[in-house]
Coordinates of C-alpha atoms in Angstrom, one line a residue:
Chain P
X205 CA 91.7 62.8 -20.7
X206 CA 88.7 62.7 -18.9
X207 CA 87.2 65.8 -17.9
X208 CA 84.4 67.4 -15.9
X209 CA 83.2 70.9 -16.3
X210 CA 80.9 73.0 -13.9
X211 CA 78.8 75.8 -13.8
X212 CA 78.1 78.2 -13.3
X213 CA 81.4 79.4 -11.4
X214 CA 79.3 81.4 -9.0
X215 CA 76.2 82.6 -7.9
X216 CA 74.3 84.6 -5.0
X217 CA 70.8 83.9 -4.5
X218 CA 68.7 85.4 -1.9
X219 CA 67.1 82.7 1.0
X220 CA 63.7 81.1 -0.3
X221 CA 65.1 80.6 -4.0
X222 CA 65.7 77.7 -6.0
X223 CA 69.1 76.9 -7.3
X224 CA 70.3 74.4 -10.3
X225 CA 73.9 73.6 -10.4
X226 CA 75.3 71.9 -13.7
X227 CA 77.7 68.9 -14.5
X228 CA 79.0 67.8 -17.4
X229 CA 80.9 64.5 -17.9
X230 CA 83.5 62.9 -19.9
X231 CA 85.0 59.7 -18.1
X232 CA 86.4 56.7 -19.9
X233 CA 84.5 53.9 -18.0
X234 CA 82.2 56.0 -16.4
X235 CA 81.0 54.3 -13.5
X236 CA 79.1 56.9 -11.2
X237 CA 78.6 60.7 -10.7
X238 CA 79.2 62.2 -7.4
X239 CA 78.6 65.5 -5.6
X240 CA 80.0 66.8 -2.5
X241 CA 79.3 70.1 -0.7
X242 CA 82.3 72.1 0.9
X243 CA 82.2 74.5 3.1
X244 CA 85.7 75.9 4.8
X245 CA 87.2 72.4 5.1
X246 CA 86.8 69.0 3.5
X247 CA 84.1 68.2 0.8
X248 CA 81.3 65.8 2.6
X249 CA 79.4 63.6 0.1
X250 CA 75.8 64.1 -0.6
X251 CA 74.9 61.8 -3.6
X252 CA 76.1 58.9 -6.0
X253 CA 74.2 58.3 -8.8
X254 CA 75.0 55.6 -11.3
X255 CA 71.4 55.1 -13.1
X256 CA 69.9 57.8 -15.7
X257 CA 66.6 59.0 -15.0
X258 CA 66.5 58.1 -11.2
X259 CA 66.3 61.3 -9.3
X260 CA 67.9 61.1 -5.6
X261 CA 66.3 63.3 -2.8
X262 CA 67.6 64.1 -0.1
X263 CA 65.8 67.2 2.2
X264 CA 65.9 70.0 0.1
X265 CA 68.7 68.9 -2.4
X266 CA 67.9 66.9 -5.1
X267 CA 69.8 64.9 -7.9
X268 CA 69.5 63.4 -11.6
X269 CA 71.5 61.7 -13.9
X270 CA 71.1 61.8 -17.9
X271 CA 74.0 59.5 -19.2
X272 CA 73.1 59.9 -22.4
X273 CA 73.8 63.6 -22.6
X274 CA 76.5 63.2 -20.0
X275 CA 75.1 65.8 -17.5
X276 CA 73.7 66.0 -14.3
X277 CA 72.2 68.1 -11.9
X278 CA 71.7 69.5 -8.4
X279 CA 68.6 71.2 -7.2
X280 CA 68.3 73.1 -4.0
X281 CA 65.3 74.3 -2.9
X282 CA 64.3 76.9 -0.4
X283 CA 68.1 78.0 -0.1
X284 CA 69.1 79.1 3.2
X285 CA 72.0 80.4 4.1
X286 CA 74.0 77.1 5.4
X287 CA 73.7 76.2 2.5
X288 CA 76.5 78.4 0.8
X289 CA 79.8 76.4 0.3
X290 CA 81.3 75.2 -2.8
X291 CA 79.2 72.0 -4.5
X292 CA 81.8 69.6 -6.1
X293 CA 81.1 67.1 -9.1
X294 CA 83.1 64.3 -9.7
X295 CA 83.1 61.3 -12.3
X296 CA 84.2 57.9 -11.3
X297 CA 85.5 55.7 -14.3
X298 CA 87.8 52.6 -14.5
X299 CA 89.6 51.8 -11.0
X300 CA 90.2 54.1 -8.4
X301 CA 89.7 57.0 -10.3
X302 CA 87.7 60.1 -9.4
X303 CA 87.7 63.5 -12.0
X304 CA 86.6 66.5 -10.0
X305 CA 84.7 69.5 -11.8
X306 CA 86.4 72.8 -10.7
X307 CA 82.9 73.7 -8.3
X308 CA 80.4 76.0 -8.1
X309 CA 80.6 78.7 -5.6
X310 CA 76.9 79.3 -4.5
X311 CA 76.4 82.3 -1.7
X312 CA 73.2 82.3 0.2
X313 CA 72.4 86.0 1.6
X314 CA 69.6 86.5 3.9
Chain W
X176 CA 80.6 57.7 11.3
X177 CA 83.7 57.6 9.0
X178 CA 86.8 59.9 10.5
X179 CA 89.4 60.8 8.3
X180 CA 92.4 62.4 10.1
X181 CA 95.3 64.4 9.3
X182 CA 98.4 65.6 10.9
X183 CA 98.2 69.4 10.4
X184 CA 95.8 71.9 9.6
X185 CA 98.2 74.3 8.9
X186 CA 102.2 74.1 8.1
X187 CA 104.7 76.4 7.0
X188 CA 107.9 74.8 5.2
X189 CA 111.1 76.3 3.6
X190 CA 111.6 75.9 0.0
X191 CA 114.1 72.1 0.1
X192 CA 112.6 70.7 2.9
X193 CA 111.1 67.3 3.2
X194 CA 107.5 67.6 4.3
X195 CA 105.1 64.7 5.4
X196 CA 101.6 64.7 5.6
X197 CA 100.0 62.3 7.4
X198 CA 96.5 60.7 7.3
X199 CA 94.6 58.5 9.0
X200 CA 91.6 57.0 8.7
X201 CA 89.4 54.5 11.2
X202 CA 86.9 52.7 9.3
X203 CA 89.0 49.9 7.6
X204 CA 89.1 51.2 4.2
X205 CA 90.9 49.5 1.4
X206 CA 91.6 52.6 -0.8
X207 CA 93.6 55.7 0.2
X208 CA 94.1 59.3 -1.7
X209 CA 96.0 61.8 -1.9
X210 CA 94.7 65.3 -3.7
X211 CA 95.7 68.9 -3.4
X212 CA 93.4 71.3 -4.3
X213 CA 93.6 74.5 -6.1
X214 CA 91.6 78.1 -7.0
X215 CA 90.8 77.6 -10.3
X216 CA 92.0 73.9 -10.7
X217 CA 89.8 72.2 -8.8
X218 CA 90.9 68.7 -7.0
X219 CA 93.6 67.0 -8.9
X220 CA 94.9 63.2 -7.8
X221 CA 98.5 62.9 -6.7
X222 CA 98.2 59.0 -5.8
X223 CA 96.2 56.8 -4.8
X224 CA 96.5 53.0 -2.6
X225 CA 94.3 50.5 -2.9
X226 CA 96.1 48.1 -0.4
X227 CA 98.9 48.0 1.9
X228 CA 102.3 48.7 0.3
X229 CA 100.2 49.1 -2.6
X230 CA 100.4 52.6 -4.4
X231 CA 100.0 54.0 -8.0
X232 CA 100.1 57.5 -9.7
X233 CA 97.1 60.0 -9.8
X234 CA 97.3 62.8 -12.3
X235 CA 100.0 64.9 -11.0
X236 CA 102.4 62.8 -8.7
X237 CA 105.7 64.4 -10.0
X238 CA 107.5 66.0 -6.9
X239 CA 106.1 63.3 -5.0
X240 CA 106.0 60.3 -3.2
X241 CA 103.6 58.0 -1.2
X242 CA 103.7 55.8 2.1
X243 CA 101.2 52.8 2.8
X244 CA 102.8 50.4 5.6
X245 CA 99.8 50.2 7.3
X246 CA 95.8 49.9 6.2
X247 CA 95.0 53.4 8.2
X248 CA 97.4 55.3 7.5
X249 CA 98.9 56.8 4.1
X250 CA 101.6 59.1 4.1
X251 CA 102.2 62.0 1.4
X252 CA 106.2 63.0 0.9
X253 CA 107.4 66.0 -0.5
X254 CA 111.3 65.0 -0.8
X255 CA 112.2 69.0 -1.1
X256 CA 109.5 71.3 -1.1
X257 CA 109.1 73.7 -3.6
X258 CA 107.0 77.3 -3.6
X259 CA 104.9 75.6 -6.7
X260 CA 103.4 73.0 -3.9
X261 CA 102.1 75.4 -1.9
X262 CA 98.7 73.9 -1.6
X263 CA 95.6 72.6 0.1
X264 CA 96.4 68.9 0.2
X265 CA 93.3 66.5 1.0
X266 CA 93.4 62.8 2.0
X267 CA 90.7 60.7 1.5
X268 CA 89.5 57.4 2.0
X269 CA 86.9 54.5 0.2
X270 CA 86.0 50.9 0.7
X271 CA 86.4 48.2 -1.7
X272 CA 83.0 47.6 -1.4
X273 CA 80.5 46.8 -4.2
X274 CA 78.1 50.1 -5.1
X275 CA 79.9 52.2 -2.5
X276 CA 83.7 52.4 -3.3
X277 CA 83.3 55.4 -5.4
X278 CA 81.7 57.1 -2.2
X279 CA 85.1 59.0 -0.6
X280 CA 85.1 60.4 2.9
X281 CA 87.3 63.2 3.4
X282 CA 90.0 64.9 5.6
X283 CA 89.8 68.0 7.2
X284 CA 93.0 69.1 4.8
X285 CA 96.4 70.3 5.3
X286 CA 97.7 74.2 4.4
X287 CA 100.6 73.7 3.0
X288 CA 102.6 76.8 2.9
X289 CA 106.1 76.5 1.1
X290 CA 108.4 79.8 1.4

């Protein structure tokens, strides 16, 4: 059964820190890694990443992939405080099918 | 910009009823899904349609059943509701396309309250 594990659960960081959210994969077929932020409604993509080693950027948030030891992680830098929402991780493998991680809850106080 | 739509934001049902949840999406996407989400649980697949009339089983379809009669929109069924489906149920959407079909775009979701 595939599977994909998060963490931490939660965390609260103050505005200005750095934050490093962690994914771990196993997915017959595995075809791409995927992470969504959600806030109060419905998760909104931010990356795909299907090569190991090649980081994505995008603003502050950041992206890598190590397929080898089936991880991967999200760096936010400078947090502020839109960014608190729930950051989803998913594995793709074999058709059509998308295993989400449970999230991580990250708070942002001023 | 990609627009996912469904019916409700919120509903309230009585334990037997049949429910339907609705979504629609605008951007000519081949594949359709259904999810419900859940503290603790995470997003688990219901079903999924990658064409019209086209449907197959996710991880956790028992209870219920799926709609596709027309590319945009892709129906969820509860046949009788039960308290246990009290959920937040998400629809999404994909294209077939090469490099960009894993890529889903997302509903707003449905409350599903069963009583």
């Amino acid at each position: 059964e595939d599977k994909v594990v998060q963490s931490p659960l939660s965390l609260v960081v103050h505005e200005g820190d750095t934050v490093t959210l962690n994914c771990s994969y196993e997915v017959t077929n595995f075809r791409s890694l995927l992470w969504y932020k959600q806030e109060k409604k419905a998760p909104t993509f931010l990356f795909m990443l299907t090569s190991s080693g090649i980081e994505k950027k995008s603003g502050r948030l950041s992206s890598i992939l190590d397929k080898k030891e089936l991880f991967s992680i999200l760096n936010i830098t400078a947090t502020q405080t839109g960014d608190s929402a729930v950051y989803l991780c998913a594995g793709s493998g074999g058709y059509q099918k998308v295993t989400f991680g449970t999230g991580t809850k990250l708070q942002v106080i001023p | 910009d990609v627009k996912v739509t469904q019916s409700s934001r919120y509903l309230v049902k009585r334990t037997g009823e049949k429910v339907f949840l609705e979504c629609v999406q605008d951007m000519d996407h081949e594949n359709m899904f259904w999810y419900r989400q859940d503290p603790g649980l995470g997003l688990r697949l219901i079903y999924f349609s990658y064409d019209v009339k086209m449907k197959e089983k996710g991880d956790i379809p028992e209870g219920y059943s799926v709609s596709r009669e027309k590319k945009e929109r892709f129906s969820l069924i509860l046949e009788s509701a039960s308290t246990n489906q009290t959920s937040m149920y998400l629809c999404a959407s994909s294209p077939r396309l090469a490099g960009a079909k894993d890529t889903q775009y997302f509903g707003p979701g449905t409350r599903l309250t069963v009583l």
